[in-house]
Amino acid sequence: MLFNSYEFIFVYLPITFFIYFYLNHKKLTEGSKGFLVVSSLFFYSWWNISYLPIILLSMFFNYTIGSYLSKCTDANKYIFSKLILIFGIVANILLLGYFKYTDFFIENINLVFDSDIGLLHLVLPLAISFFTFQQIAFLVDSYKQEIKEYSFLNYAVFVTFFPQLIAGPIVHHKEMMPQFANIRSKVINYKNISMGLFIFSIGLFKKVVIADTFAVWATTGFDTATTLNLFEAWATSLSYTFQLYFDFSGYTDMAIGLALLFNIKLPINFNSPYKSINIQDFWRRWHITLSRFLRDYIYIPLGGNRKGNIRTYYNLMATFILGGIWHGAGWNFLFWGFLHGLALVVYKVWSSYGFKLWTWLSWLITFNFINITWIFFRAQNWDDAMKVLGSMFSLNNIVLPKFLASKLSFLEKYNVEFGEFTVNIRGDMSIVIWLFVGFVLILLFKNSMEKLKSFKPNIINSFLFVFTFTISFYKLSGYSEFLYFRF
Amino acid sequence: MMKHIKWLKYSFSLIIIIIFIVTIFNYKIDSLGIFKNSNYLSNAAKTLTNGEIIAGLKNYDERLFQELIIKNLQVKNDVIAIGSSRIMQLRKQFFLDEKINFFNHSVSGGSLEDYIAIVGVYEFIHGYIPSTIILSIDPWVFNKYNGQTRWKTLMKYYNYEIEKIYNKEQDKLDNIKNGIDISKWKQLFNYDYTISNIKFFKLLSENDNKAFYVTKTINIDDSIKEIDGSIHYPYSIRYIKNDKVQELAKTFSKGNVYSLTKYTTLSNIELFEDFIKYLKSKEINILLVLFPYNPVAYDIFIKNEKYKHVTIAEKYLKDFSIQNSIQLKGSYNPHKYGFESKDFFDGMHSKDGVYEKIMNQKEEVK
């Protein structure tokens, strides 16, 4: 079930909300948790019920291992518990690897050895990358004795809580469970409802109005256009840059808003990432909970920055390449991760010499780097990436709008044409306006989390809520999945 | 806490009021005639089937209009043509005797589902299928990524006809006849439909509340629908200059050729063949027609490997027609008939001369 669907907003959500609080009102705390787990699993199974056994098995397995690790306080059993932890992590990675990377692995074996092993064409179970990472974190935290939680029901709530189940934010057990245990979270809180609905409607608007508008141009430019002129290539890449941000941050806003309805505060996941003035800054603002996971469970265990510069650079590269491959089984994702790792290394070296740039120049370089690297992230193959990238930096394919022909006709001697300047991406003049709006929104406006922080129940916020919700309501009639559902 | 309760009450009341007003607006204006509330489309269909030429009709659901036309037919049609906008200029006078009842049911972006649904409308409403059906087959008919979903307006008739083709039980057919179309009611809350209604409301306000008018002559600068269902474009297109046509044709083939993207295999073959088999079992005469593209556009896109299935589709149709003794006329390739760019309005829509030449073709062109 999608957050941006009538059945979710008008059927599933109200029913779940009212039954959950009714059970709490009747002091049936365990019953309310049980109900939340069942309804979250129903939400999950809506797409495909065949995924259900996978998440259930994964939950039982990790709960068993985690419970053992958290009870294992005896120093004599240290080595054994470490082995159990390794076993748990490897099992999780194997599960993820089987579904996500088997075909990629076979394809490369076939390529290298010129063999003809058949692909398995496995369908990636929904949310597997997210719930696997979340549970690996649980195992590590259990091993470190940071978790004192033995109830399977509580664990099931932690894993399946529907607002964050499908695409995060990736949460820690220790930041979620005390909230569910808090007595205050068991009664309806109107302040949280206002704030939750406010942020939910902003997220919905970001997704169905802004991201889905950019999606048309991005999809046409990347997937179907055979050639692109200079403007179309830039419009394609920028459209995807905006689409991805508004889609994923819109989803996160909706998740945060939904959780608030249940008096649960999810961690912030985006903090105006396109305002970043360097690549390190970007990774502190983009998909923050993934960055936190990669830092805590990969970068720091590898040694972080404690073992000298060279080792730090190596750790950064390894972390980002793994981060890239987490997003999808493909060389493009690996290359995207490699580029970001490399950029961080370059930035570290640069900073270590104390060099500084003007803020606007730093922003320009950072934004363009991110925009260009998203091309590798988005393109389905190398040729598509080169089609977009090549046209972005070629001066032989400039087409300008017809209405400029009379004023700029002298450019014709430099091979500049005047005509249908967005025809290959099914665009018109509105694309220019939307790109402008995109820049204004990412650079000049407060982000949704800042708006939530300063939320007051006043007329302006009411107008914003009514406007975003009503427009989104009318835009809901099409089916549009979130981009991060496929990762 | 009270402040928040008040805020929620105020905001929700406003949302409910806005949605209520917009819903009433959409229901009342009903620019596409979905709720049969705005009678203009039904009136247009009645006017047309009463033998009058209509003009000025814009921005309407063409599938729904065909349904209303078939519903209001005054005569039993002998010959019908089904296809896309590429055969909208196909007129009775080009190839048929005056006494024969003919109607052109072409719709923009016509796909296989449209062919089936329109035949379904005849069977569903009148219980017969016209004795001759001209199917103008566009190459995208066999492309599963053709992006054509507009046929869903006629989903009920499509489902009905599918059940007939595959010989399903009578109770299932009755269920389809009596079913409620939820997608129709969803239009009340649809953004695009709201925008379309706003535009339509504006149009009515500017034109004395008339969405169309009757004309005695085709020599007027407007969109015209003749009594045989064929159309005439407004003057800007009807008398378009050749250099503009060439420019349009180039643009057409440089971008994504209409409905031919991701055309990597021939799809829908089984359904197409079963449909033809069903029509033959009912002793319906079938004529398959392939209308050519503008040579300027064709020469550019046909060289592209991505569009090789245009040629493959044509070869398949030729082989299929021979194997099944079905008459086939025309070709996607304009050079086979010596057509030039001036014979077209743009990259894929041809002028009257093209239809006359192809429909009156006696020998198969190699």
PDB file of C-alpha atoms in Angstrom, chain A residues 1-5 8 12 40 43-44 47 126-131 134 158-171 196-212 242-260 266-270 286-289 326 448-449 452 472 480-487:
ATOM      1  CA  MET A   1       0.000   0.000   0.000  1.00  0.00           C
ATOM      2  CA  LEU A   2       1.374   3.395  -0.913  1.00  0.00           C
ATOM      3  CA  PHE A   3       1.204   6.395   1.429  1.00  0.00           C
ATOM      4  CA  ASN A   4       0.049   8.350  -1.620  1.00  0.00           C
ATOM      5  CA  SER A   5      -3.088   6.322  -2.256  1.00  0.00           C
ATOM      6  CA  PHE A   8      -4.063   4.224   2.634  1.00  0.00           C
ATOM      7  CA  TYR A  12      -6.038   1.958   6.330  1.00  0.00           C
ATOM      8  CA  SER A  40       1.835  -3.157   9.673  1.00  0.00           C
ATOM      9  CA  PHE A  43       0.325  -2.905   5.024  1.00  0.00           C
ATOM     10  CA  TYR A  44       3.515  -4.708   3.951  1.00  0.00           C
ATOM     11  CA  TRP A  47       2.008  -5.323  -2.439  1.00  0.00           C
ATOM     12  CA  LEU A 126      10.081  -4.978  -0.656  1.00  0.00           C
ATOM     13  CA  ALA A 127      12.080  -3.084   1.985  1.00  0.00           C
ATOM     14  CA  ILE A 128      14.615  -5.893   2.418  1.00  0.00           C
ATOM     15  CA  SER A 129      17.576  -3.478   2.287  1.00  0.00           C
ATOM     16  CA  PHE A 130      16.033  -1.365   5.032  1.00  0.00           C
ATOM     17  CA  PHE A 131      14.864  -4.045   7.442  1.00  0.00           C
ATOM     18  CA  GLN A 134      17.969  -2.113  10.827  1.00  0.00           C
ATOM     19  CA  PHE A 158      10.359  -2.028  16.151  1.00  0.00           C
ATOM     20  CA  VAL A 159      10.932  -3.848  12.848  1.00  0.00           C
ATOM     21  CA  THR A 160       7.480  -3.593  11.284  1.00  0.00           C
ATOM     22  CA  PHE A 161       6.154  -0.172  12.420  1.00  0.00           C
ATOM     23  CA  PHE A 162       4.540   0.766   9.109  1.00  0.00           C
ATOM     24  CA  PRO A 163       5.585   4.440   8.774  1.00  0.00           C
ATOM     25  CA  GLN A 164       9.271   3.503   8.542  1.00  0.00           C
ATOM     26  CA  LEU A 165       9.073  -0.111   7.372  1.00  0.00           C
ATOM     27  CA  ILE A 166       9.425   0.314   3.633  1.00  0.00           C
ATOM     28  CA  ALA A 167      12.074   2.984   3.125  1.00  0.00           C
ATOM     29  CA  GLY A 168      13.222   4.207   6.495  1.00  0.00           C
ATOM     30  CA  PRO A 169      14.343   6.337   8.216  1.00  0.00           C
ATOM     31  CA  ILE A 170      16.617   3.545   9.454  1.00  0.00           C
ATOM     32  CA  VAL A 171      16.055   3.562  13.204  1.00  0.00           C
ATOM     33  CA  GLY A 196       1.867  14.929  11.986  1.00  0.00           C
ATOM     34  CA  LEU A 197      -0.848  15.790   9.490  1.00  0.00           C
ATOM     35  CA  PHE A 198       0.887  19.053   8.626  1.00  0.00           C
ATOM     36  CA  ILE A 199       4.179  17.352   7.804  1.00  0.00           C
ATOM     37  CA  PHE A 200       2.425  14.425   6.116  1.00  0.00           C
ATOM     38  CA  SER A 201       0.614  16.761   3.730  1.00  0.00           C
ATOM     39  CA  ILE A 202       3.837  18.603   2.904  1.00  0.00           C
ATOM     40  CA  GLY A 203       5.488  15.260   2.138  1.00  0.00           C
ATOM     41  CA  LEU A 204       2.520  14.185   0.037  1.00  0.00           C
ATOM     42  CA  PHE A 205       2.690  17.421  -1.932  1.00  0.00           C
ATOM     43  CA  LYS A 206       6.436  17.009  -2.468  1.00  0.00           C
ATOM     44  CA  LYS A 207       5.837  13.540  -3.851  1.00  0.00           C
ATOM     45  CA  VAL A 208       2.683  13.745  -5.967  1.00  0.00           C
ATOM     46  CA  VAL A 209       2.986  17.309  -7.186  1.00  0.00           C
ATOM     47  CA  ILE A 210       6.685  18.161  -7.376  1.00  0.00           C
ATOM     48  CA  ALA A 211       8.552  14.850  -7.735  1.00  0.00           C
ATOM     49  CA  ASP A 212       6.025  13.303 -10.108  1.00  0.00           C
ATOM     50  CA  PHE A 242      14.949  17.304  -7.962  1.00  0.00           C
ATOM     51  CA  GLN A 243      12.746  14.252  -8.441  1.00  0.00           C
ATOM     52  CA  LEU A 244      14.925  12.101  -6.186  1.00  0.00           C
ATOM     53  CA  TYR A 245      15.097  14.700  -3.436  1.00  0.00           C
ATOM     54  CA  PHE A 246      11.407  15.592  -3.418  1.00  0.00           C
ATOM     55  CA  ASP A 247      10.391  11.958  -3.767  1.00  0.00           C
ATOM     56  CA  PHE A 248      12.540  10.562  -0.979  1.00  0.00           C
ATOM     57  CA  SER A 249      12.334  13.514   1.387  1.00  0.00           C
ATOM     58  CA  GLY A 250       8.586  13.613   0.683  1.00  0.00           C
ATOM     59  CA  TYR A 251       8.337   9.966   1.672  1.00  0.00           C
ATOM     60  CA  THR A 252      10.377  10.651   4.817  1.00  0.00           C
ATOM     61  CA  ASP A 253       8.167  13.607   5.754  1.00  0.00           C
ATOM     62  CA  MET A 254       5.128  11.386   5.379  1.00  0.00           C
ATOM     63  CA  ALA A 255       6.760   8.677   7.509  1.00  0.00           C
ATOM     64  CA  ILE A 256       7.688  11.211  10.209  1.00  0.00           C
ATOM     65  CA  GLY A 257       4.165  12.664  10.123  1.00  0.00           C
ATOM     66  CA  LEU A 258       2.508   9.257  10.341  1.00  0.00           C
ATOM     67  CA  ALA A 259       4.710   8.196  13.236  1.00  0.00           C
ATOM     68  CA  LEU A 260       3.818  11.427  15.036  1.00  0.00           C
ATOM     69  CA  LEU A 266      11.372   9.341  13.951  1.00  0.00           C
ATOM     70  CA  PRO A 267      14.852  10.736  13.352  1.00  0.00           C
ATOM     71  CA  ILE A 268      15.417  13.449  10.765  1.00  0.00           C
ATOM     72  CA  ASN A 269      16.599  12.090   7.410  1.00  0.00           C
ATOM     73  CA  PHE A 270      17.056  15.194   5.240  1.00  0.00           C
ATOM     74  CA  TRP A 286      21.270  13.589   2.795  1.00  0.00           C
ATOM     75  CA  HIS A 287      19.709  10.310   3.972  1.00  0.00           C
ATOM     76  CA  ILE A 288      21.103  11.023   7.414  1.00  0.00           C
ATOM     77  CA  THR A 289      20.053   7.723   8.971  1.00  0.00           C
ATOM     78  CA  TRP A 326      23.605  -1.131  -1.071  1.00  0.00           C
ATOM     79  CA  SER A 448      10.016  20.645   6.156  1.00  0.00           C
ATOM     80  CA  MET A 449      11.812  19.650   9.357  1.00  0.00           C
ATOM     81  CA  LEU A 452       7.838  21.242  11.766  1.00  0.00           C
ATOM     82  CA  SER A 472      -2.299  16.390  -3.458  1.00  0.00           C
ATOM     83  CA  SER A 480       3.261   6.380  -8.497  1.00  0.00           C
ATOM     84  CA  GLU A 481       5.754   4.408  -6.443  1.00  0.00           C
ATOM     85  CA  PHE A 482       8.515   5.976  -4.379  1.00  0.00           C
ATOM     86  CA  LEU A 483      11.990   5.728  -5.912  1.00  0.00           C
ATOM     87  CA  TYR A 484      13.578   4.309  -2.779  1.00  0.00           C
ATOM     88  CA  PHE A 485      11.177   1.347  -2.731  1.00  0.00           C
ATOM     89  CA  ARG A 486      13.396  -0.361  -5.288  1.00  0.00           C
ATOM     90  CA  PHE A 487      16.565  -0.105  -3.205  1.00  0.00           C
TER      91      PHE A 487
END
